[in-house]
XYZ file of C-alpha atoms in Angstrom:
335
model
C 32.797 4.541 2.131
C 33.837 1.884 0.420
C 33.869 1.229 -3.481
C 30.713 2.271 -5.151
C 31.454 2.864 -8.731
C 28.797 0.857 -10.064
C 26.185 2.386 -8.272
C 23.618 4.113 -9.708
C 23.412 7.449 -8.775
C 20.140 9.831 -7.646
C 19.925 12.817 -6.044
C 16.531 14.221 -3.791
C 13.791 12.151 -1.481
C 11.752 12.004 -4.666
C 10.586 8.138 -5.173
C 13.125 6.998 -2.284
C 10.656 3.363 -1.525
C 10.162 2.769 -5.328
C 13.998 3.368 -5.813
C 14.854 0.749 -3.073
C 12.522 -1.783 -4.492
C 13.171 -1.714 -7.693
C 17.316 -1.631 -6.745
C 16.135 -4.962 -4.483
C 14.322 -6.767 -7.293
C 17.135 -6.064 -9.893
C 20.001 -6.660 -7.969
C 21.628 -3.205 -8.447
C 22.787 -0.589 -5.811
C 22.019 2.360 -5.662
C 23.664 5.420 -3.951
C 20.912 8.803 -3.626
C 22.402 12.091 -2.433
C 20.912 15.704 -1.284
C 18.244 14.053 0.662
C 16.181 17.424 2.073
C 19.687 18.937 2.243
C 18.143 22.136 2.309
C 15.429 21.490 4.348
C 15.614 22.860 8.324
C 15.536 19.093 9.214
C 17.533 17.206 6.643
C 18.039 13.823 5.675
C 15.785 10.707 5.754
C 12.898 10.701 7.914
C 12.064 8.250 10.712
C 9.639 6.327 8.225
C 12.132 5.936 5.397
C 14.915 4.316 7.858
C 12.171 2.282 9.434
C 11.473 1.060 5.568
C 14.997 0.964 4.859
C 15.111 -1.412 8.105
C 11.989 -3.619 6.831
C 14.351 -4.043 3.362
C 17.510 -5.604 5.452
C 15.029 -7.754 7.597
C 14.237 -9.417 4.322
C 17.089 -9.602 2.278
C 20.821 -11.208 3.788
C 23.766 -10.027 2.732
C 22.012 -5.999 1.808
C 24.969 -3.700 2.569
C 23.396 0.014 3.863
C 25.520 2.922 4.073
C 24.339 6.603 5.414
C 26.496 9.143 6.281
C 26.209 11.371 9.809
C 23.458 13.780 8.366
C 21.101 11.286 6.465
C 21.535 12.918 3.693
C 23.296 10.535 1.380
C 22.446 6.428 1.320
C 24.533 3.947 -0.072
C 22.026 0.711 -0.580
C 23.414 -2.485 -2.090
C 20.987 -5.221 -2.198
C 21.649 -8.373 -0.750
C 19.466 -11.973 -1.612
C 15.505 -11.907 -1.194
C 15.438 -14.083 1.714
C 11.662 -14.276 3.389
C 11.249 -16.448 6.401
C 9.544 -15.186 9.363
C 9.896 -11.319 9.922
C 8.428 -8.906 12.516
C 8.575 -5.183 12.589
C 7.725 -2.216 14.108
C 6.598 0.460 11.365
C 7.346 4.333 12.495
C 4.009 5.832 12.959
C 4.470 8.880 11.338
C 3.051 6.570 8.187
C 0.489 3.848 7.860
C 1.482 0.082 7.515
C 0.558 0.395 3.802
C 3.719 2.287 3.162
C 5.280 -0.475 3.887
C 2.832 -3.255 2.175
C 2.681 -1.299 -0.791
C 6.569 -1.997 -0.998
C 6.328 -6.010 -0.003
C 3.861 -6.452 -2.420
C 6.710 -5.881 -4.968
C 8.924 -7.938 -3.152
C 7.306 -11.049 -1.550
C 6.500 -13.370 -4.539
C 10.071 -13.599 -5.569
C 11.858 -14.565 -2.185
C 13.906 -17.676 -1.358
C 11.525 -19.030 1.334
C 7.751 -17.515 1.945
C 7.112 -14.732 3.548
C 5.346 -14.178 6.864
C 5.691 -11.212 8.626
C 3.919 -8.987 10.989
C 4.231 -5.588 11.114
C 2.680 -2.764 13.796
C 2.036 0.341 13.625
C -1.141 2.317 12.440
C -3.687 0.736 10.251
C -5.570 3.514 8.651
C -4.443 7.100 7.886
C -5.147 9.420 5.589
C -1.607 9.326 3.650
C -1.241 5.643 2.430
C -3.309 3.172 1.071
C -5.236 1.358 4.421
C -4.860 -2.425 4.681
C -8.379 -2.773 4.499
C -8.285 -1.046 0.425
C -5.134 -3.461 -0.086
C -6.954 -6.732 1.264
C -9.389 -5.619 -1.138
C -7.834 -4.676 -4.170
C -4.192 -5.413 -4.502
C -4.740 -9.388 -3.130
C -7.212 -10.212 -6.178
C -4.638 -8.420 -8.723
C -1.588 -10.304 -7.516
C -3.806 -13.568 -7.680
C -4.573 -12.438 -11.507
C -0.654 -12.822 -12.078
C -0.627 -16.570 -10.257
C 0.076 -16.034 -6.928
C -2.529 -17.825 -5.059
C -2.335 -19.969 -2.485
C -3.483 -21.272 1.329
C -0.121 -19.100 2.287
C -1.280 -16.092 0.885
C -3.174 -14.237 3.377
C -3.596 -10.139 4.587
C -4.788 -10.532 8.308
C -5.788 -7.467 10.665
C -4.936 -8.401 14.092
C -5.375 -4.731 15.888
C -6.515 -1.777 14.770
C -4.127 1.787 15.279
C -4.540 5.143 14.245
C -2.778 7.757 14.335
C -1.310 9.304 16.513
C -0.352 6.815 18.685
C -0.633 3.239 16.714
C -1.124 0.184 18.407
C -1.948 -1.960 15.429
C -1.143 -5.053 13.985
C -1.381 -7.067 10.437
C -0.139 -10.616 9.520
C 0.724 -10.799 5.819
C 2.077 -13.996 4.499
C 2.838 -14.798 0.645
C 3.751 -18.145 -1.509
C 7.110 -17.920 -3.779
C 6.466 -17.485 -6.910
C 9.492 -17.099 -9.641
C 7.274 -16.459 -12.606
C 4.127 -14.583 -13.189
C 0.901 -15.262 -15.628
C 0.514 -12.121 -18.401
C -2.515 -10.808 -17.893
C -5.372 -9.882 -20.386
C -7.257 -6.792 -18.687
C -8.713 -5.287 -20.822
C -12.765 -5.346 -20.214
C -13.905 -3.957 -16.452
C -17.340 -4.993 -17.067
C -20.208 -3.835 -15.246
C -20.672 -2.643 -11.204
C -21.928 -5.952 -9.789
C -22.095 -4.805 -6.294
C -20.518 -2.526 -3.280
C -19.008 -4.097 -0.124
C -16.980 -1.614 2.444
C -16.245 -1.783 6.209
C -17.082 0.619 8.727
C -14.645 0.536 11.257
C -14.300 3.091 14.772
C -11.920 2.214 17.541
C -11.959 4.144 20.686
C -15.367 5.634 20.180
C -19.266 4.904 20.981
C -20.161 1.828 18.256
C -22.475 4.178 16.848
C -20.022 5.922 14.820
C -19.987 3.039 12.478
C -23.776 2.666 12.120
C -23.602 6.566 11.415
C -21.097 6.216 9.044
C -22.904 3.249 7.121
C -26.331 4.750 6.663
C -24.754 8.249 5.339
C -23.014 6.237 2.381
C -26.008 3.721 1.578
C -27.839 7.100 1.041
C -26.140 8.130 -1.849
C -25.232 4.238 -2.798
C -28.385 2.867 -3.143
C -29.657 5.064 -5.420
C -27.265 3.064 -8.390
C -27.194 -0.156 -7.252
C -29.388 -2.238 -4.605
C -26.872 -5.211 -4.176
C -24.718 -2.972 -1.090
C -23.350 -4.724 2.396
C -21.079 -2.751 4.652
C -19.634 -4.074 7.764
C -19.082 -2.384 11.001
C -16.303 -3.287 13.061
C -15.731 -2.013 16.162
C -12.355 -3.477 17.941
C -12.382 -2.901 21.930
C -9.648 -3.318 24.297
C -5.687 -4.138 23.466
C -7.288 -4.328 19.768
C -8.619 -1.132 19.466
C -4.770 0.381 19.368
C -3.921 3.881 21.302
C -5.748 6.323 19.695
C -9.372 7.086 18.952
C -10.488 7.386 15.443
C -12.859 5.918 12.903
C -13.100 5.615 8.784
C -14.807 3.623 5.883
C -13.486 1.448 2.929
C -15.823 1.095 0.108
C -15.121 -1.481 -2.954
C -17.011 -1.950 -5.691
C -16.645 -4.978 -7.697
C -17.179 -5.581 -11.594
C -18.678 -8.471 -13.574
C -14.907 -9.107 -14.769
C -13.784 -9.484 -11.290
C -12.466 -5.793 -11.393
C -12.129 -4.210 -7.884
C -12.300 -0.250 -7.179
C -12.136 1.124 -4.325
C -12.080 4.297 -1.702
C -11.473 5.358 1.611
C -11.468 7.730 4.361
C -10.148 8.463 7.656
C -11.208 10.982 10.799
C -8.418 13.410 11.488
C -6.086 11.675 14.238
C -6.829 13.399 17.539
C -5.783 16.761 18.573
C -5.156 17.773 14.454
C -7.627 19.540 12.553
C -11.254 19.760 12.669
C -13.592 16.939 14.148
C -15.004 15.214 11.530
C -18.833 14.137 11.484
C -19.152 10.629 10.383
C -21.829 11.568 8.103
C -20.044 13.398 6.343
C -17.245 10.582 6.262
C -19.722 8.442 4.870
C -21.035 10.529 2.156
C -17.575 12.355 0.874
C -16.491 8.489 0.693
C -19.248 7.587 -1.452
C -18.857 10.247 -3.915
C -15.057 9.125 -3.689
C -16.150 5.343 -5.064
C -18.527 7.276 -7.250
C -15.260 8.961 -8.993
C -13.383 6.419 -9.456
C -15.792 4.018 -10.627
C -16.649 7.174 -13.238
C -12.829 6.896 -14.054
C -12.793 3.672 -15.082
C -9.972 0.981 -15.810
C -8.848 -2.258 -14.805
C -7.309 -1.524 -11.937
C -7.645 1.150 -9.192
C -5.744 4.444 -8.875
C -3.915 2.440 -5.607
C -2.860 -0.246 -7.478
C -2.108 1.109 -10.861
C 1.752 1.120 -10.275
C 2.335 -2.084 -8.859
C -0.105 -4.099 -12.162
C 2.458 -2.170 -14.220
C 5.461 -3.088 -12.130
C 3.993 -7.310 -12.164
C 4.020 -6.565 -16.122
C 7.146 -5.518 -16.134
C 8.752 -8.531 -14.079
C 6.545 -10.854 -16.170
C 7.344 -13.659 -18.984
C 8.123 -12.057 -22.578
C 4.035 -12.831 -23.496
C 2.110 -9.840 -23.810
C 0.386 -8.643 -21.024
C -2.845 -5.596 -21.391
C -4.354 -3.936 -18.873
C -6.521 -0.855 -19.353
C -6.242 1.703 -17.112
C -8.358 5.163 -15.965
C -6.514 8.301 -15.774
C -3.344 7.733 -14.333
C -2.902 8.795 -10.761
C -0.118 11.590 -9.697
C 1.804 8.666 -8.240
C 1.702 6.176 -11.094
C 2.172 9.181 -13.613
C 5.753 10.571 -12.127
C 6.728 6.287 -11.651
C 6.163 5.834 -15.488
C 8.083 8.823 -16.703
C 10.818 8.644 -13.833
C 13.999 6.926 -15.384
C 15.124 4.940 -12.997
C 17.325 2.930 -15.057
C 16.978 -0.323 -13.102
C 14.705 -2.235 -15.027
């Protein structure tokens, strides 16, 4: 390999995304070694190269390195292009893997973003797009990027195993960001969620909405969720169904939750009342936790902070999430 002395240097699969994001934003390469070296199968997995793919899509000039076993990566970053992107995400993870990482990135490109990615929609790993259309669109527009341009579109549904969806994201430049004041989440105001089931009877949805109004509307009478049902080429290639629910504050605070089915042939079956009602008691929880900003979203408000103007920004938070906790205490030394 060539010259990499000014790398800086990680070892383990540990924060791998964050790692590349944060090496993107700052300009810095980074080499990580003893990726699952002692694992049967070692090195990166198909949805970290298919990441590490999205990144050099994006960027020009991003110089990627990774020896025979994938079990050492050499990334230096090249520019933050944008432009018009497509790619195919690896199933084995939902398309939010991969939003959760361009919702770092996309504000500060050369030219704005639009890209569509496919792949499956809704899992029961990453955040779905639905929760992120929801939640992590009205934070970003807190730190001033708005616009027409900015946009989180669901073409096709997929879940997994097989896939088949498809999402059109598209985001205005923006080279600074707004501090933000967040400290007051106000009061619930009302519930919205989406019941969506592709691949099965219609009735699924209407199942899963009148299990969580049950427990719902027993705190708050102001509650619409809506059923979706995609048929056809837009239904993806496996059967499955789920529910977002979001509850929004008098401060324009948005929490949410989610659930999936099982994808087919793994587990259990899943009754969509019981969806419905163990998704409920989810929103219940993390409305009970409290905060600003949702346990999906916690890391990226602190990571906008971070890249923010010198002014003080706030925001309050609930009990940090697993996730956010090892991010804030990881040194990563990039920023």
């Amino acid at each position: 390999m060539a010259t990499q002395a000014h790398s800086l240097s990680y070892a383990g699969c540990n924060f791998l995304r964050q790692r590349l994001v944060l090496s993107t934003l700052s300009g810095r390469p980074v080499k990580i070694r003893k990726i699952r070296a002692r694992d049967d199968n070692p090195g990166l997995r198909d949805f970290e190269a298919s990441f590490i793919r999205l990144l050099d899509k994006i960027t020009n000039g991003s110089r990627i390195e990774i020896n025979q076993t994938g079990t050492t990566l050499y990334y230096q970053p090249g520019l933050l292009y944008g432009g018009s992107v497509e790619h195919d995400c690896s199933v084995l993870r939902s398309i939010g893997y991969y939003l959760e990482g361009l919702l770092c990135l996309a504000p500060f490109m050369k030219h704005p973003l639009k890209i569509v990615l496919r792949g499956v929609t809704n899992d029961q790993v990453d955040p779905s797009v639905d929760v992120l259309k929801a939640t992590a669109l009205p934070l970003l527009k807190q730190f001033g990027i708005d616009g027409e341009s900015f946009e989180l579109k669901i073409v096709r549904r997929g879940m997994p195993p097989g896939g088949g969806g498809e999402v059109v994201f598209s985001c205005p430049v923006r080279k600074i960001l707004k501090p933000i004041q967040l400290t007051d989440p106000g009061k619930i105001k009302r519930i919205r969620g989406m019941a969506y089931s592709v691949r099965v009877s219609p009735q699924m949805a209407n199942r899963i909405v009148d299990s969580a109004r049950s427990i719902l509307n027993k705190f708050i009478p102001d509650i619409y969720i809506y059923t979706d049902h995609m048929k056809g080429v837009n239904s993806g290639k496996s059967p499955g169904f789920g529910l977002s629910l979001v509850a929004e504050t008098t401060n324009g605070t948005f929490l949410s939750a989610e659930l999936a089915s099982n994808p087919q042939g793994q587990g259990a079956a899943v009754l969509p009342e019981d969806l419905g009602r163990n998704c409920a008691r989810l929103l219940l929880e993390e409305i009970y936790r409290g905060g600003c900003v949702d346990s999906t979203n916690q890391s990226l408000a602190l990571l906008l902070m971070t890249l923010g103007q010198q002014d003080v920004s706030k925001v309050l938070l609930g009990p940090l999430s697993p996730y956010t906790y090892c991010i804030s205490w990881e040194d990563n030394g990039l920023l």
